[in-house]
Amino acid sequence: MACLFYEPSTRTRLSFETAMLRLGGKVISTEHAKEFSSAASGEGLEDTVRVLNHFVDVIFVRHNEVGGAKRAAAVSPIPIINAGDGKGGQHPTQALLDVYTVYREIKSIDGLNIAIVGDLAQGRTARSLTYLLSKFDRVKLYFVGPDELQMQADLLNYLEDHSVWYRKESDLRKIIPELDVVYLTRIEKERLGERAAEYDRIMDSFFIDGAMLSRMKKHSIVLHPLPRLNEVSTEVDADPRAGYFRQAQYGISIPMALLTMLLA
């Protein structure tokens, strides 16, 4: 397997590398490929992928542009796995992990109340998770974030076309007792534009601490694709409802299953 990463990654890249090694395969890898590969000399993604086809059996690619993985797949006879593409693109392997985590923790997906919180406009994990959750029955989706970072119209239209219930919210505190799953994502200060100076005040509406946790259901869970900034307090870590480190642990199972399916 070749890991071709044009953006930095820790969990995603290492989880797939670990999975490949545990399956008895081998890995060649480049991180920061935008700066430290032939891309720095102007080589296009398509040519890089064509060359790698002679070296490996599967390519795991993270690209800095939306649609990068699709471009790679268009010229590759061997499997391309999308490890995330661009701001506001997709991250399908993370979505598979997230749904698997919910199933492992709660034993069901159907009928759950799920809040996806944070940067929903540009967060590719949030976008891919929304697509995948829409395939289940009676799921209610709450999109919780600042107005500037709310879920984009393309996904909202998709949900409406498929009769999936959703609601936009601007304050997690209002709905926290109703939720079975809180899926947090980072809100980066610079993405708030003119409201960046209000960052600390804005984050109060999207923050999980012990007080917020006390208002959640007994068997609910808090998830985060990591890394976290200040979306969830470290005081939450010891609570059984804090599922984000178990979520990372499950991050080996999904890559192993996917690689086995593609390479068997």
Coordinates of C-alpha atoms in Angstrom, one line a residue:
M1 CA 0.0 0.0 0.0
A2 CA 1.2 3.5 -0.8
C3 CA 0.0 6.3 1.5
L4 CA 0.1 9.4 -0.6
F5 CA -0.7 12.4 1.7
Y6 CA -0.8 16.0 0.5
E7 CA -1.9 17.1 3.9
P8 CA -0.6 16.1 7.3
S9 CA -2.3 13.3 9.3
T10 CA -1.7 11.2 12.3
R11 CA -4.6 8.9 13.1
T12 CA -5.9 8.4 9.6
R13 CA -2.5 7.6 8.0
L14 CA -1.2 5.5 10.9
S15 CA -4.4 3.5 11.3
F16 CA -4.3 2.4 7.7
E17 CA -0.5 1.7 7.8
T18 CA -1.0 -0.4 11.0
A19 CA -4.0 -2.2 9.4
M20 CA -1.9 -3.1 6.3
L21 CA 1.0 -4.3 8.5
R22 CA -1.3 -6.4 10.7
L23 CA -2.7 -8.1 7.6
G24 CA 0.8 -9.1 6.5
G25 CA 1.2 -6.4 3.8
K26 CA 3.8 -3.7 3.4
V27 CA 3.6 0.1 3.3
I28 CA 5.4 2.9 1.5
S29 CA 4.5 6.3 2.6
T30 CA 4.9 10.0 2.0
E31 CA 3.5 12.7 4.2
H32 CA 3.5 16.4 3.1
A33 CA 3.6 15.2 -0.5
K34 CA 2.7 18.7 -1.6
E35 CA 6.1 20.0 -0.4
F36 CA 8.3 16.8 -0.3
S37 CA 7.5 14.9 -3.5
S38 CA 7.6 15.6 -7.2
A39 CA 4.5 17.7 -6.7
A40 CA 6.9 20.4 -5.5
S41 CA 8.3 20.4 -9.0
G42 CA 4.9 20.7 -10.5
E43 CA 4.0 17.0 -11.1
G44 CA 0.3 16.5 -11.2
L45 CA -1.6 14.1 -9.0
E46 CA -2.6 12.0 -12.0
D47 CA 1.0 11.3 -13.1
T48 CA 2.0 10.5 -9.6
V49 CA -0.8 7.9 -9.3
R50 CA 0.1 6.4 -12.7
V51 CA 3.7 5.9 -11.5
L52 CA 2.6 4.4 -8.2
N53 CA 0.4 1.9 -10.0
H54 CA 3.7 0.1 -11.0
F55 CA 4.8 -0.1 -7.4
V56 CA 1.8 -1.1 -5.2
D57 CA -1.5 -2.8 -5.1
V58 CA -3.6 -0.1 -3.4
I59 CA -3.2 3.7 -2.9
F60 CA -4.5 5.6 0.2
V61 CA -4.6 9.2 -0.8
R62 CA -5.4 12.5 1.1
H63 CA -5.5 15.5 -1.2
N64 CA -5.7 19.2 -0.5
E65 CA -8.3 19.8 -3.2
V66 CA -12.0 18.7 -3.2
G67 CA -12.3 15.8 -5.7
G68 CA -8.6 14.8 -5.5
A69 CA -9.4 11.1 -4.8
K70 CA -11.9 11.0 -7.7
R71 CA -9.2 12.4 -10.0
A72 CA -6.7 9.7 -8.8
A73 CA -9.3 7.0 -9.3
A74 CA -10.0 8.1 -12.8
V75 CA -6.5 7.1 -13.9
S76 CA -5.8 4.2 -11.6
P77 CA -6.5 0.5 -12.4
I78 CA -5.8 -0.4 -8.8
P79 CA -8.0 0.7 -5.8
I80 CA -7.9 4.2 -4.5
I81 CA -9.0 4.9 -1.0
N82 CA -10.1 8.4 -0.1
A83 CA -8.4 9.6 3.1
G84 CA -10.0 13.0 2.9
D85 CA -10.1 15.6 0.1
G86 CA -10.0 19.3 0.5
K87 CA -12.0 21.7 2.7
G88 CA -15.6 20.9 2.4
G89 CA -14.9 17.6 0.6
Q90 CA -15.4 14.1 1.9
H91 CA -13.7 11.7 4.4
P92 CA -15.6 8.4 3.8
T93 CA -13.3 6.1 5.8
Q94 CA -13.8 8.3 8.9
A95 CA -17.5 8.1 8.4
L96 CA -17.4 4.3 8.3
L97 CA -15.4 4.4 11.6
D98 CA -17.8 6.8 13.2
V99 CA -20.9 4.8 12.3
Y100 CA -19.2 1.6 13.4
T101 CA -18.3 3.3 16.7
V102 CA -21.9 4.3 17.3
Y103 CA -23.1 0.7 16.6
R104 CA -20.5 -0.8 18.9
E105 CA -21.4 1.6 21.7
I106 CA -25.2 1.8 21.4
K107 CA -25.9 -1.4 19.5
S108 CA -28.1 0.5 17.0
I109 CA -28.1 3.4 14.5
D110 CA -31.8 3.5 13.7
G111 CA -33.9 6.0 15.6
L112 CA -31.1 7.8 17.3
N113 CA -30.9 11.6 17.9
I114 CA -27.5 12.7 16.7
A115 CA -25.9 16.1 16.9
I116 CA -23.1 17.0 14.6
V117 CA -21.3 20.0 16.1
G118 CA -18.7 22.5 15.0
D119 CA -17.5 23.5 11.5
L120 CA -20.1 21.8 9.3
A121 CA -19.5 24.0 6.2
Q122 CA -15.9 22.9 5.7
G123 CA -15.6 19.9 7.9
R124 CA -15.3 16.8 5.6
T125 CA -15.8 14.4 8.5
A126 CA -19.2 16.0 9.3
R127 CA -20.2 15.9 5.7
S128 CA -19.4 12.3 5.1
L129 CA -21.0 11.2 8.3
T130 CA -24.2 13.0 7.4
Y131 CA -24.4 11.2 4.1
L132 CA -23.9 7.8 5.8
L133 CA -26.3 8.4 8.6
S134 CA -29.0 9.3 6.1
K135 CA -29.1 5.7 5.0
F136 CA -30.5 4.5 8.3
D137 CA -34.1 4.6 9.5
R138 CA -35.6 7.3 11.7
V139 CA -32.4 9.1 12.4
K140 CA -32.8 12.7 13.6
L141 CA -29.8 14.9 12.7
Y142 CA -29.1 18.2 14.6
F143 CA -26.6 20.5 12.9
V144 CA -25.1 22.6 15.6
G145 CA -22.7 25.4 14.8
P146 CA -22.2 29.1 14.2
D147 CA -24.2 30.5 11.3
E148 CA -21.0 31.1 9.3
L149 CA -20.1 27.4 9.6
Q150 CA -23.5 25.7 9.2
M151 CA -24.1 22.7 6.9
Q152 CA -24.0 23.6 3.2
A153 CA -27.1 23.6 1.0
D154 CA -26.0 20.6 -1.1
L155 CA -26.3 18.3 1.9
L156 CA -29.4 19.8 3.3
N157 CA -31.1 19.4 -0.1
Y158 CA -29.9 15.8 -0.2
L159 CA -31.5 15.1 3.2
E160 CA -34.8 16.8 2.1
D161 CA -34.9 14.8 -1.1
H162 CA -34.5 11.6 0.9
S163 CA -37.0 12.6 3.6
V164 CA -34.3 12.6 6.4
W165 CA -35.3 14.7 9.5
Y166 CA -32.8 17.5 10.4
R167 CA -32.7 20.7 12.3
K168 CA -30.2 23.5 12.5
E169 CA -29.2 24.8 15.9
S170 CA -26.9 27.5 17.2
D171 CA -26.5 26.3 20.8
L172 CA -25.7 22.8 21.9
R173 CA -26.9 23.6 25.4
K174 CA -30.5 23.8 24.2
I175 CA -30.8 20.3 23.0
I176 CA -28.2 18.3 25.0
P177 CA -30.8 16.3 27.1
E178 CA -32.4 15.0 23.9
L179 CA -29.3 13.5 22.3
D180 CA -28.0 10.0 22.0
V181 CA -24.8 10.9 20.2
V182 CA -22.8 14.2 20.3
Y183 CA -20.3 14.3 17.5
L184 CA -17.9 17.2 18.0
T185 CA -15.6 18.7 15.4
R186 CA -13.1 21.5 15.6
I187 CA -14.0 25.2 15.1
E188 CA -10.9 27.0 14.0
K189 CA -10.8 30.6 15.0
E190 CA -9.8 32.0 11.6
R191 CA -12.9 30.4 9.9
L192 CA -15.2 32.7 11.8
G193 CA -14.2 35.6 9.7
E194 CA -15.3 38.9 11.2
R195 CA -16.5 37.2 14.4
A196 CA -13.0 35.7 15.2
A197 CA -12.6 38.2 18.0
E198 CA -15.6 36.6 19.7
Y199 CA -14.2 33.1 19.5
D200 CA -14.1 32.3 23.3
R201 CA -17.7 33.5 23.8
I202 CA -19.0 31.6 20.7
M203 CA -17.3 28.4 21.8
D204 CA -19.4 28.4 25.0
S205 CA -22.3 27.2 22.9
F206 CA -20.4 24.2 21.5
F207 CA -18.4 23.0 24.4
I208 CA -18.7 19.8 26.5
D209 CA -17.6 19.8 30.1
G210 CA -18.7 18.1 33.3
A211 CA -21.7 20.3 33.7
M212 CA -22.9 19.6 30.1
L213 CA -22.3 15.9 30.6
S214 CA -24.5 15.8 33.7
R215 CA -27.4 16.9 31.5
M216 CA -26.9 14.1 28.9
K217 CA -28.6 10.7 28.8
K218 CA -27.1 7.9 30.9
H219 CA -26.3 5.8 27.8
S220 CA -25.4 8.6 25.4
I221 CA -21.9 9.0 23.9
V222 CA -19.6 11.9 23.0
L223 CA -17.4 11.3 19.9
H224 CA -14.7 13.4 18.2
P225 CA -12.6 12.5 15.1
L226 CA -9.6 14.2 16.9
P227 CA -7.4 16.1 17.3
R228 CA -9.5 18.3 19.7
L229 CA -8.8 21.9 20.3
N230 CA -11.1 23.1 23.1
E231 CA -14.4 21.4 22.1
V232 CA -14.4 18.9 25.0
S233 CA -12.8 19.3 28.4
T234 CA -10.3 16.8 29.7
E235 CA -12.5 16.3 32.7
V236 CA -14.9 14.4 30.4
D237 CA -12.3 11.8 29.5
A238 CA -12.8 9.5 32.4
D239 CA -16.6 9.3 32.0
P240 CA -17.9 6.1 30.2
R241 CA -19.8 8.4 27.8
A242 CA -16.6 9.8 26.4
G243 CA -16.2 7.5 23.4
Y244 CA -13.6 9.3 21.4
F245 CA -10.5 7.3 22.4
R246 CA -12.4 4.0 21.9
Q247 CA -13.4 5.5 18.6
A248 CA -9.7 5.8 17.7
Q249 CA -9.2 2.2 18.9
Y250 CA -11.8 1.0 16.5
G251 CA -9.9 2.9 13.8
I252 CA -7.8 -0.3 13.1
S253 CA -10.8 -2.6 12.5
I254 CA -12.4 -0.5 9.7
P255 CA -9.1 -0.2 7.6
M256 CA -8.4 -3.9 8.0
A257 CA -11.9 -4.8 6.8
L258 CA -11.7 -2.4 3.9
L259 CA -8.3 -3.6 2.8
T260 CA -9.3 -7.2 3.1
M261 CA -12.4 -6.5 0.9
L262 CA -10.3 -4.7 -1.7
L263 CA -7.3 -7.0 -1.9
A264 CA -8.7 -10.5 -1.2

